[in-house]
Amino acid sequence: LPELSTHYPLARPIAPSDGLDRAVDLLRAGRRPILLIGSGAIWSSAWAEIASLAEHLSAPVLTSITGKGIIADGHPLSAGVAGLFGQTGANDLLAAADTILAVGCKLGQLTTFPWRYPRPDQTLIHLDVDPDVISSSAHVALIGDARETLRALLDLVARNPVPDPADWGAAAVAHAQNSWRTYNATLRTEPGTVDPRDVVDAIATIAGPDDVLVCDASLVSGWGAAYFPILHPGRRFMAPRGLAGIGWGGPAALGAQTALGSTGRVFALIGDGAWGYSLAEVETAVRQELPITFVVLNNSTLAWVLYDRRDTGKALSCDFSDANYAAAATAFGATGLRVGPDDDLETAFASVIRTGGARLLDIRSSRHLTPILQPPPEAP
């Protein structure tokens, strides 16, 4: 193959110097800066640059769903995922910030609560390689590759340090963590069902450092984005950019596992509505000997539609019968296991993984618990 066809991105343009100078001036003037990072930074492999800039500015790092993984959750300035499918503390910081540096982030409706942010009183610096993505409300538009432009920006910041930034960053991240813990303590699943948060925790417990979580569209993307921990920067989490494309997860898991080869395993978290579109992919996984663990949150409903019906009163059909997806997986030649509220999740995962090959856990999950968040208060 020609050399250009084997590398991505093909080119790494750097934003013009006048824009970089203006961006540094605004970052230096801000009292509550944050970094809002999307998938463009991951495609650009800007792991080190994001962490370094955050440390220079003492700025909390928030991500979109598809930007998750740009920074380890254990980093002192990692504040979580922002938006409808994010974390309450991250959204508090999105509301409180006076200066936002958005990197490789299209500022779509999921991240911004249908374009509620950035507000007119917030300074927006927007960096993206695609000029069509740059927000019309940006105070500074930086059109360039994320990694290389951030390196140039870091050079300027290092020569013109931000004065006394430390208090904001530390206090902001502490607030974000406390807010998220408090919110989670209020959530309860209904009797006779498994809490989706516990499912994600079980995956995180058994997943190794090179394993990847692939989430289908709709609510499972929210459960994965908000609760799956990123221990090391990297692409350990994948989810579609939109909401309506259910059925994406099965084929995406096949592709991810093929790309990983023997270096890691894929866990695919998929709702039962989406699984109806892609359950035949189990046969492909079996035939190709792909060690994918398919995890179906089976609540016999289209949970997003159920949530919408509950809030709006729309009479929409969204309920299914109690389908046995574990039995279907077994019929395709995989290992299938049904899991209920009385079963130990970690034991269930360990038992199917020991069998090798493709496997599926059919988990009787909550119908009413939701990862959808409301916008934070406007006041910083």
PDB file of C-alpha atoms in Angstrom, residues 21-284:
ATOM      1  CA  ASP A  21      -1.426  33.949  20.959  1.00  0.00           C
ATOM      2  CA  ARG A  22      -5.014  35.070  21.469  1.00  0.00           C
ATOM      3  CA  ALA A  23      -5.950  31.697  22.983  1.00  0.00           C
ATOM      4  CA  VAL A  24      -3.130  31.938  25.527  1.00  0.00           C
ATOM      5  CA  ASP A  25      -4.223  35.460  26.493  1.00  0.00           C
ATOM      6  CA  LEU A  26      -7.759  34.257  27.142  1.00  0.00           C
ATOM      7  CA  LEU A  27      -6.578  31.216  29.095  1.00  0.00           C
ATOM      8  CA  ARG A  28      -4.362  33.433  31.240  1.00  0.00           C
ATOM      9  CA  ALA A  29      -7.276  35.799  31.885  1.00  0.00           C
ATOM     10  CA  GLY A  30      -9.692  33.054  32.893  1.00  0.00           C
ATOM     11  CA  ARG A  31     -10.272  32.317  36.564  1.00  0.00           C
ATOM     12  CA  ARG A  32     -12.148  29.050  36.071  1.00  0.00           C
ATOM     13  CA  PRO A  33     -10.816  27.366  32.902  1.00  0.00           C
ATOM     14  CA  ILE A  34     -11.737  23.849  31.830  1.00  0.00           C
ATOM     15  CA  LEU A  35     -10.685  21.576  28.976  1.00  0.00           C
ATOM     16  CA  LEU A  36     -13.577  19.894  27.131  1.00  0.00           C
ATOM     17  CA  ILE A  37     -12.176  17.053  25.059  1.00  0.00           C
ATOM     18  CA  GLY A  38     -13.790  15.047  22.262  1.00  0.00           C
ATOM     19  CA  SER A  39     -12.860  12.152  20.023  1.00  0.00           C
ATOM     20  CA  GLY A  40     -10.687  14.332  17.777  1.00  0.00           C
ATOM     21  CA  ALA A  41      -8.045  14.412  20.503  1.00  0.00           C
ATOM     22  CA  ILE A  42      -8.123  10.614  20.735  1.00  0.00           C
ATOM     23  CA  TRP A  43      -7.790  10.204  16.958  1.00  0.00           C
ATOM     24  CA  SER A  44      -4.816  12.565  17.168  1.00  0.00           C
ATOM     25  CA  SER A  45      -3.262  10.598  20.072  1.00  0.00           C
ATOM     26  CA  ALA A  46      -3.000  13.767  22.158  1.00  0.00           C
ATOM     27  CA  TRP A  47      -2.888  11.917  25.488  1.00  0.00           C
ATOM     28  CA  ALA A  48       0.290  13.509  26.841  1.00  0.00           C
ATOM     29  CA  GLU A  49      -0.519  16.983  25.526  1.00  0.00           C
ATOM     30  CA  ILE A  50      -3.959  17.133  27.167  1.00  0.00           C
ATOM     31  CA  ALA A  51      -2.573  16.086  30.551  1.00  0.00           C
ATOM     32  CA  SER A  52       0.356  18.505  30.308  1.00  0.00           C
ATOM     33  CA  LEU A  53      -1.803  21.488  29.341  1.00  0.00           C
ATOM     34  CA  ALA A  54      -4.268  20.713  32.121  1.00  0.00           C
ATOM     35  CA  GLU A  55      -1.404  20.671  34.620  1.00  0.00           C
ATOM     36  CA  HIS A  56       0.014  23.970  33.345  1.00  0.00           C
ATOM     37  CA  LEU A  57      -3.404  25.631  33.630  1.00  0.00           C
ATOM     38  CA  SER A  58      -4.636  23.676  36.663  1.00  0.00           C
ATOM     39  CA  ALA A  59      -7.730  23.145  34.539  1.00  0.00           C
ATOM     40  CA  PRO A  60     -10.115  20.214  35.077  1.00  0.00           C
ATOM     41  CA  VAL A  61     -10.451  17.895  32.064  1.00  0.00           C
ATOM     42  CA  LEU A  62     -13.996  17.036  30.988  1.00  0.00           C
ATOM     43  CA  THR A  63     -14.716  14.783  28.017  1.00  0.00           C
ATOM     44  CA  SER A  64     -17.554  13.989  25.678  1.00  0.00           C
ATOM     45  CA  ILE A  65     -18.681  10.353  25.486  1.00  0.00           C
ATOM     46  CA  THR A  66     -16.347   9.685  22.559  1.00  0.00           C
ATOM     47  CA  GLY A  67     -13.519  11.636  24.180  1.00  0.00           C
ATOM     48  CA  LYS A  68     -13.558   9.291  27.174  1.00  0.00           C
ATOM     49  CA  GLY A  69     -10.106   7.758  27.560  1.00  0.00           C
ATOM     50  CA  ILE A  70      -8.029  10.816  26.710  1.00  0.00           C
ATOM     51  CA  ILE A  71      -6.971  10.991  30.366  1.00  0.00           C
ATOM     52  CA  ALA A  72      -6.910   8.397  33.132  1.00  0.00           C
ATOM     53  CA  ASP A  73      -9.711   8.730  35.667  1.00  0.00           C
ATOM     54  CA  GLY A  74      -7.114   8.646  38.430  1.00  0.00           C
ATOM     55  CA  HIS A  75      -5.387  11.798  37.178  1.00  0.00           C
ATOM     56  CA  PRO A  76      -5.803  14.634  39.732  1.00  0.00           C
ATOM     57  CA  LEU A  77      -7.426  16.861  37.096  1.00  0.00           C
ATOM     58  CA  SER A  78      -9.753  14.292  35.522  1.00  0.00           C
ATOM     59  CA  ALA A  79     -13.320  15.474  36.167  1.00  0.00           C
ATOM     60  CA  GLY A  80     -15.318  12.929  34.141  1.00  0.00           C
ATOM     61  CA  VAL A  81     -17.744  12.912  31.236  1.00  0.00           C
ATOM     62  CA  ALA A  82     -19.957  15.932  30.584  1.00  0.00           C
ATOM     63  CA  GLY A  83     -23.474  16.035  29.176  1.00  0.00           C
ATOM     64  CA  LEU A  84     -26.720  14.077  29.215  1.00  0.00           C
ATOM     65  CA  PHE A  85     -24.862  10.783  29.585  1.00  0.00           C
ATOM     66  CA  GLY A  86     -22.122  12.128  31.817  1.00  0.00           C
ATOM     67  CA  GLN A  87     -21.560  12.758  35.498  1.00  0.00           C
ATOM     68  CA  THR A  88     -23.189  15.399  37.662  1.00  0.00           C
ATOM     69  CA  GLY A  89     -19.904  16.803  38.929  1.00  0.00           C
ATOM     70  CA  ALA A  90     -18.515  17.260  35.417  1.00  0.00           C
ATOM     71  CA  ASN A  91     -21.686  19.086  34.436  1.00  0.00           C
ATOM     72  CA  ASP A  92     -21.396  21.352  37.467  1.00  0.00           C
ATOM     73  CA  LEU A  93     -17.942  22.367  36.231  1.00  0.00           C
ATOM     74  CA  LEU A  94     -19.213  22.882  32.692  1.00  0.00           C
ATOM     75  CA  ALA A  95     -21.726  25.345  34.126  1.00  0.00           C
ATOM     76  CA  ALA A  96     -19.227  27.019  36.460  1.00  0.00           C
ATOM     77  CA  ALA A  97     -16.381  27.544  33.973  1.00  0.00           C
ATOM     78  CA  ASP A  98     -15.665  31.024  32.667  1.00  0.00           C
ATOM     79  CA  THR A  99     -13.259  29.779  29.975  1.00  0.00           C
ATOM     80  CA  ILE A 100     -13.671  26.603  27.905  1.00  0.00           C
ATOM     81  CA  LEU A 101     -11.013  25.151  25.640  1.00  0.00           C
ATOM     82  CA  ALA A 102     -12.822  22.596  23.469  1.00  0.00           C
ATOM     83  CA  VAL A 103     -10.472  20.205  21.661  1.00  0.00           C
ATOM     84  CA  GLY A 104     -11.653  17.807  18.958  1.00  0.00           C
ATOM     85  CA  CYS A 105     -15.203  18.173  20.239  1.00  0.00           C
ATOM     86  CA  LYS A 106     -18.124  19.084  17.976  1.00  0.00           C
ATOM     87  CA  LEU A 107     -20.126  20.398  20.961  1.00  0.00           C
ATOM     88  CA  GLY A 108     -23.086  18.232  20.000  1.00  0.00           C
ATOM     89  CA  GLN A 109     -26.380  17.964  21.808  1.00  0.00           C
ATOM     90  CA  LEU A 110     -25.371  15.102  24.111  1.00  0.00           C
ATOM     91  CA  THR A 111     -22.424  17.017  25.543  1.00  0.00           C
ATOM     92  CA  THR A 112     -24.094  20.421  25.749  1.00  0.00           C
ATOM     93  CA  PHE A 113     -27.641  19.597  26.912  1.00  0.00           C
ATOM     94  CA  PRO A 114     -29.104  20.438  23.468  1.00  0.00           C
ATOM     95  CA  TRP A 115     -26.671  23.334  22.908  1.00  0.00           C
ATOM     96  CA  ARG A 116     -27.212  25.023  26.265  1.00  0.00           C
ATOM     97  CA  TYR A 117     -23.436  25.359  26.656  1.00  0.00           C
ATOM     98  CA  PRO A 118     -21.215  27.261  26.205  1.00  0.00           C
ATOM     99  CA  ARG A 119     -23.328  30.190  27.408  1.00  0.00           C
ATOM    100  CA  PRO A 120     -22.801  33.706  26.020  1.00  0.00           C
ATOM    101  CA  ASP A 121     -20.989  34.697  29.221  1.00  0.00           C
ATOM    102  CA  GLN A 122     -18.449  31.872  28.823  1.00  0.00           C
ATOM    103  CA  THR A 123     -15.310  32.338  26.732  1.00  0.00           C
ATOM    104  CA  LEU A 124     -14.948  29.567  24.146  1.00  0.00           C
ATOM    105  CA  ILE A 125     -11.677  28.595  22.464  1.00  0.00           C
ATOM    106  CA  HIS A 126     -12.420  25.886  19.899  1.00  0.00           C
ATOM    107  CA  LEU A 127      -9.718  23.668  18.386  1.00  0.00           C
ATOM    108  CA  ASP A 128     -10.576  21.202  15.634  1.00  0.00           C
ATOM    109  CA  VAL A 129      -9.009  19.958  12.413  1.00  0.00           C
ATOM    110  CA  ASP A 130     -12.363  20.357  10.627  1.00  0.00           C
ATOM    111  CA  PRO A 131     -13.358  24.016  10.146  1.00  0.00           C
ATOM    112  CA  ASP A 132     -17.012  23.023   9.723  1.00  0.00           C
ATOM    113  CA  VAL A 133     -17.078  21.801  13.339  1.00  0.00           C
ATOM    114  CA  ILE A 134     -15.893  25.100  14.858  1.00  0.00           C
ATOM    115  CA  SER A 135     -18.686  26.771  16.822  1.00  0.00           C
ATOM    116  CA  SER A 136     -19.983  30.072  15.488  1.00  0.00           C
ATOM    117  CA  SER A 137     -19.872  31.382  19.063  1.00  0.00           C
ATOM    118  CA  ALA A 138     -16.135  30.675  19.493  1.00  0.00           C
ATOM    119  CA  HIS A 139     -14.068  33.653  20.639  1.00  0.00           C
ATOM    120  CA  VAL A 140     -11.014  32.023  19.052  1.00  0.00           C
ATOM    121  CA  ALA A 141     -11.100  29.388  16.310  1.00  0.00           C
ATOM    122  CA  LEU A 142      -8.024  27.162  16.126  1.00  0.00           C
ATOM    123  CA  ILE A 143      -8.153  25.062  12.958  1.00  0.00           C
ATOM    124  CA  GLY A 144      -5.523  22.357  13.185  1.00  0.00           C
ATOM    125  CA  ASP A 145      -4.551  18.916  14.394  1.00  0.00           C
ATOM    126  CA  ALA A 146      -5.185  18.475  18.105  1.00  0.00           C
ATOM    127  CA  ARG A 147      -1.812  17.037  19.109  1.00  0.00           C
ATOM    128  CA  GLU A 148       0.431  19.347  17.114  1.00  0.00           C
ATOM    129  CA  THR A 149      -1.579  22.486  17.866  1.00  0.00           C
ATOM    130  CA  LEU A 150      -1.626  21.635  21.570  1.00  0.00           C
ATOM    131  CA  ARG A 151       2.152  21.233  21.481  1.00  0.00           C
ATOM    132  CA  ALA A 152       2.457  24.739  20.034  1.00  0.00           C
ATOM    133  CA  LEU A 153       0.009  26.047  22.624  1.00  0.00           C
ATOM    134  CA  LEU A 154       1.959  24.338  25.410  1.00  0.00           C
ATOM    135  CA  ASP A 155       5.139  26.020  24.278  1.00  0.00           C
ATOM    136  CA  LEU A 156       3.485  29.435  24.584  1.00  0.00           C
ATOM    137  CA  VAL A 157       1.913  28.623  27.962  1.00  0.00           C
ATOM    138  CA  ALA A 158       5.233  27.371  29.321  1.00  0.00           C
ATOM    139  CA  ARG A 159       6.860  30.684  28.358  1.00  0.00           C
ATOM    140  CA  ASN A 160       3.947  32.672  29.834  1.00  0.00           C
ATOM    141  CA  PRO A 161       2.804  30.711  32.904  1.00  0.00           C
ATOM    142  CA  VAL A 162      -0.729  31.141  34.207  1.00  0.00           C
ATOM    143  CA  PRO A 163      -0.518  32.986  37.556  1.00  0.00           C
ATOM    144  CA  ASP A 164      -1.514  31.035  40.680  1.00  0.00           C
ATOM    145  CA  PRO A 165      -3.994  28.614  39.070  1.00  0.00           C
ATOM    146  CA  ALA A 166      -3.830  25.746  41.566  1.00  0.00           C
ATOM    147  CA  ASP A 167      -6.776  26.495  43.854  1.00  0.00           C
ATOM    148  CA  TRP A 168      -9.419  26.293  41.130  1.00  0.00           C
ATOM    149  CA  GLY A 169      -8.318  22.963  39.695  1.00  0.00           C
ATOM    150  CA  ALA A 170      -8.047  21.088  42.990  1.00  0.00           C
ATOM    151  CA  ALA A 171     -11.281  22.493  44.414  1.00  0.00           C
ATOM    152  CA  ALA A 172     -13.174  21.904  41.181  1.00  0.00           C
ATOM    153  CA  VAL A 173     -12.221  18.239  40.875  1.00  0.00           C
ATOM    154  CA  ALA A 174     -12.982  17.636  44.558  1.00  0.00           C
ATOM    155  CA  HIS A 175     -16.410  19.174  44.053  1.00  0.00           C
ATOM    156  CA  ALA A 176     -17.033  17.057  40.949  1.00  0.00           C
ATOM    157  CA  GLN A 177     -16.196  13.848  42.796  1.00  0.00           C
ATOM    158  CA  ASN A 178     -18.356  14.710  45.814  1.00  0.00           C
ATOM    159  CA  SER A 179     -21.291  15.711  43.619  1.00  0.00           C
ATOM    160  CA  TRP A 180     -21.126  12.428  41.718  1.00  0.00           C
ATOM    161  CA  ARG A 181     -20.954  10.327  44.889  1.00  0.00           C
ATOM    162  CA  THR A 182     -23.919  12.184  46.387  1.00  0.00           C
ATOM    163  CA  TYR A 183     -26.015  11.763  43.246  1.00  0.00           C
ATOM    164  CA  ASN A 184     -25.281   8.045  42.973  1.00  0.00           C
ATOM    165  CA  ALA A 185     -26.382   7.469  46.532  1.00  0.00           C
ATOM    166  CA  THR A 186     -29.891   8.581  45.537  1.00  0.00           C
ATOM    167  CA  LEU A 187     -30.339   5.987  42.755  1.00  0.00           C
ATOM    168  CA  ARG A 188     -32.109   2.692  43.372  1.00  0.00           C
ATOM    169  CA  THR A 189     -33.096  -0.130  41.036  1.00  0.00           C
ATOM    170  CA  GLU A 190     -36.523  -1.717  41.363  1.00  0.00           C
ATOM    171  CA  PRO A 191     -36.902  -5.133  43.079  1.00  0.00           C
ATOM    172  CA  GLY A 192     -36.218  -8.214  40.999  1.00  0.00           C
ATOM    173  CA  THR A 193     -33.762  -6.506  38.657  1.00  0.00           C
ATOM    174  CA  VAL A 194     -30.020  -5.934  38.369  1.00  0.00           C
ATOM    175  CA  ASP A 195     -28.586  -2.424  38.633  1.00  0.00           C
ATOM    176  CA  PRO A 196     -26.773  -1.533  35.360  1.00  0.00           C
ATOM    177  CA  ARG A 197     -24.086   0.236  37.411  1.00  0.00           C
ATOM    178  CA  ASP A 198     -23.248  -3.081  39.049  1.00  0.00           C
ATOM    179  CA  VAL A 199     -22.948  -4.685  35.606  1.00  0.00           C
ATOM    180  CA  VAL A 200     -20.422  -2.068  34.497  1.00  0.00           C
ATOM    181  CA  ASP A 201     -18.549  -2.468  37.787  1.00  0.00           C
ATOM    182  CA  ALA A 202     -18.317  -6.224  37.196  1.00  0.00           C
ATOM    183  CA  ILE A 203     -16.945  -5.670  33.685  1.00  0.00           C
ATOM    184  CA  ALA A 204     -14.402  -3.192  35.046  1.00  0.00           C
ATOM    185  CA  THR A 205     -13.319  -5.647  37.731  1.00  0.00           C
ATOM    186  CA  ILE A 206     -12.642  -8.489  35.310  1.00  0.00           C
ATOM    187  CA  ALA A 207     -11.332  -6.435  32.359  1.00  0.00           C
ATOM    188  CA  GLY A 208      -7.573  -6.240  31.900  1.00  0.00           C
ATOM    189  CA  PRO A 209      -5.536  -3.147  30.956  1.00  0.00           C
ATOM    190  CA  ASP A 210      -5.724  -3.952  27.232  1.00  0.00           C
ATOM    191  CA  ASP A 211      -9.412  -4.886  27.146  1.00  0.00           C
ATOM    192  CA  VAL A 212     -12.036  -2.621  25.560  1.00  0.00           C
ATOM    193  CA  LEU A 213     -15.655  -1.842  26.407  1.00  0.00           C
ATOM    194  CA  VAL A 214     -17.874  -1.330  23.351  1.00  0.00           C
ATOM    195  CA  CYS A 215     -21.308   0.170  24.044  1.00  0.00           C
ATOM    196  CA  ASP A 216     -24.270   0.186  21.706  1.00  0.00           C
ATOM    197  CA  ALA A 217     -26.409   3.293  21.240  1.00  0.00           C
ATOM    198  CA  SER A 218     -29.056   4.572  23.668  1.00  0.00           C
ATOM    199  CA  LEU A 219     -28.899   4.132  27.445  1.00  0.00           C
ATOM    200  CA  VAL A 220     -26.064   1.588  27.546  1.00  0.00           C
ATOM    201  CA  SER A 221     -23.752   4.297  26.167  1.00  0.00           C
ATOM    202  CA  GLY A 222     -24.623   6.350  29.214  1.00  0.00           C
ATOM    203  CA  TRP A 223     -23.979   3.533  31.659  1.00  0.00           C
ATOM    204  CA  GLY A 224     -20.590   2.837  30.092  1.00  0.00           C
ATOM    205  CA  ALA A 225     -19.577   6.482  29.751  1.00  0.00           C
ATOM    206  CA  ALA A 226     -20.439   7.386  33.319  1.00  0.00           C
ATOM    207  CA  TYR A 227     -19.308   4.266  35.169  1.00  0.00           C
ATOM    208  CA  PHE A 228     -16.555   2.424  33.286  1.00  0.00           C
ATOM    209  CA  PRO A 229     -13.182   3.544  34.734  1.00  0.00           C
ATOM    210  CA  ILE A 230     -10.277   4.427  32.468  1.00  0.00           C
ATOM    211  CA  LEU A 231      -7.117   3.344  34.274  1.00  0.00           C
ATOM    212  CA  HIS A 232      -4.667   4.403  31.566  1.00  0.00           C
ATOM    213  CA  PRO A 233      -5.089   6.885  28.691  1.00  0.00           C
ATOM    214  CA  GLY A 234      -6.092   5.141  25.495  1.00  0.00           C
ATOM    215  CA  ARG A 235      -9.016   3.876  23.439  1.00  0.00           C
ATOM    216  CA  ARG A 236     -10.498   1.482  26.003  1.00  0.00           C
ATOM    217  CA  PHE A 237     -14.056   2.722  25.487  1.00  0.00           C
ATOM    218  CA  MET A 238     -16.088   2.938  22.283  1.00  0.00           C
ATOM    219  CA  ALA A 239     -19.612   4.221  21.713  1.00  0.00           C
ATOM    220  CA  PRO A 240     -21.479   5.663  18.724  1.00  0.00           C
ATOM    221  CA  ARG A 241     -21.590   9.441  18.383  1.00  0.00           C
ATOM    222  CA  GLY A 242     -25.390   9.533  18.075  1.00  0.00           C
ATOM    223  CA  LEU A 243     -28.255   7.975  19.983  1.00  0.00           C
ATOM    224  CA  ALA A 244     -30.639   6.464  17.470  1.00  0.00           C
ATOM    225  CA  GLY A 245     -28.350   3.957  15.756  1.00  0.00           C
ATOM    226  CA  ILE A 246     -29.151   0.922  17.877  1.00  0.00           C
ATOM    227  CA  GLY A 247     -27.640  -2.294  16.558  1.00  0.00           C
ATOM    228  CA  TRP A 248     -24.190  -0.724  16.165  1.00  0.00           C
ATOM    229  CA  GLY A 249     -22.635  -2.541  19.114  1.00  0.00           C
ATOM    230  CA  GLY A 250     -22.509  -6.112  17.786  1.00  0.00           C
ATOM    231  CA  PRO A 251     -20.685  -5.321  14.519  1.00  0.00           C
ATOM    232  CA  ALA A 252     -18.475  -2.777  16.304  1.00  0.00           C
ATOM    233  CA  ALA A 253     -17.425  -5.441  18.812  1.00  0.00           C
ATOM    234  CA  LEU A 254     -16.436  -7.764  15.957  1.00  0.00           C
ATOM    235  CA  GLY A 255     -14.303  -5.042  14.396  1.00  0.00           C
ATOM    236  CA  ALA A 256     -12.692  -4.033  17.685  1.00  0.00           C
ATOM    237  CA  GLN A 257     -11.833  -7.616  18.611  1.00  0.00           C
ATOM    238  CA  THR A 258     -10.390  -8.274  15.158  1.00  0.00           C
ATOM    239  CA  ALA A 259      -8.217  -5.169  15.501  1.00  0.00           C
ATOM    240  CA  LEU A 260      -7.065  -6.146  19.003  1.00  0.00           C
ATOM    241  CA  GLY A 261      -6.184  -9.698  18.011  1.00  0.00           C
ATOM    242  CA  SER A 262      -4.743 -11.600  20.932  1.00  0.00           C
ATOM    243  CA  THR A 263      -3.622  -8.467  22.799  1.00  0.00           C
ATOM    244  CA  GLY A 264      -6.982  -7.816  24.465  1.00  0.00           C
ATOM    245  CA  ARG A 265     -10.613  -8.798  24.812  1.00  0.00           C
ATOM    246  CA  VAL A 266     -13.800  -6.929  23.947  1.00  0.00           C
ATOM    247  CA  PHE A 267     -16.779  -6.597  26.274  1.00  0.00           C
ATOM    248  CA  ALA A 268     -19.875  -5.461  24.360  1.00  0.00           C
ATOM    249  CA  LEU A 269     -22.617  -3.810  26.450  1.00  0.00           C
ATOM    250  CA  ILE A 270     -25.886  -3.824  24.506  1.00  0.00           C
ATOM    251  CA  GLY A 271     -29.546  -3.221  25.301  1.00  0.00           C
ATOM    252  CA  ASP A 272     -32.136  -5.835  24.372  1.00  0.00           C
ATOM    253  CA  GLY A 273     -33.768  -3.514  21.832  1.00  0.00           C
ATOM    254  CA  ALA A 274     -30.434  -3.090  20.055  1.00  0.00           C
ATOM    255  CA  TRP A 275     -29.609  -6.775  20.416  1.00  0.00           C
ATOM    256  CA  GLY A 276     -32.567  -7.644  18.216  1.00  0.00           C
ATOM    257  CA  TYR A 277     -30.674  -6.033  15.343  1.00  0.00           C
ATOM    258  CA  SER A 278     -27.362  -7.800  15.851  1.00  0.00           C
ATOM    259  CA  LEU A 279     -27.803 -11.092  17.733  1.00  0.00           C
ATOM    260  CA  ALA A 280     -26.757 -13.028  14.603  1.00  0.00           C
ATOM    261  CA  GLU A 281     -23.265 -11.548  15.062  1.00  0.00           C
ATOM    262  CA  VAL A 282     -22.769 -14.223  17.729  1.00  0.00           C
ATOM    263  CA  GLU A 283     -22.478 -16.742  14.904  1.00  0.00           C
ATOM    264  CA  THR A 284     -19.757 -14.625  13.294  1.00  0.00           C
TER     265      THR A 284
END
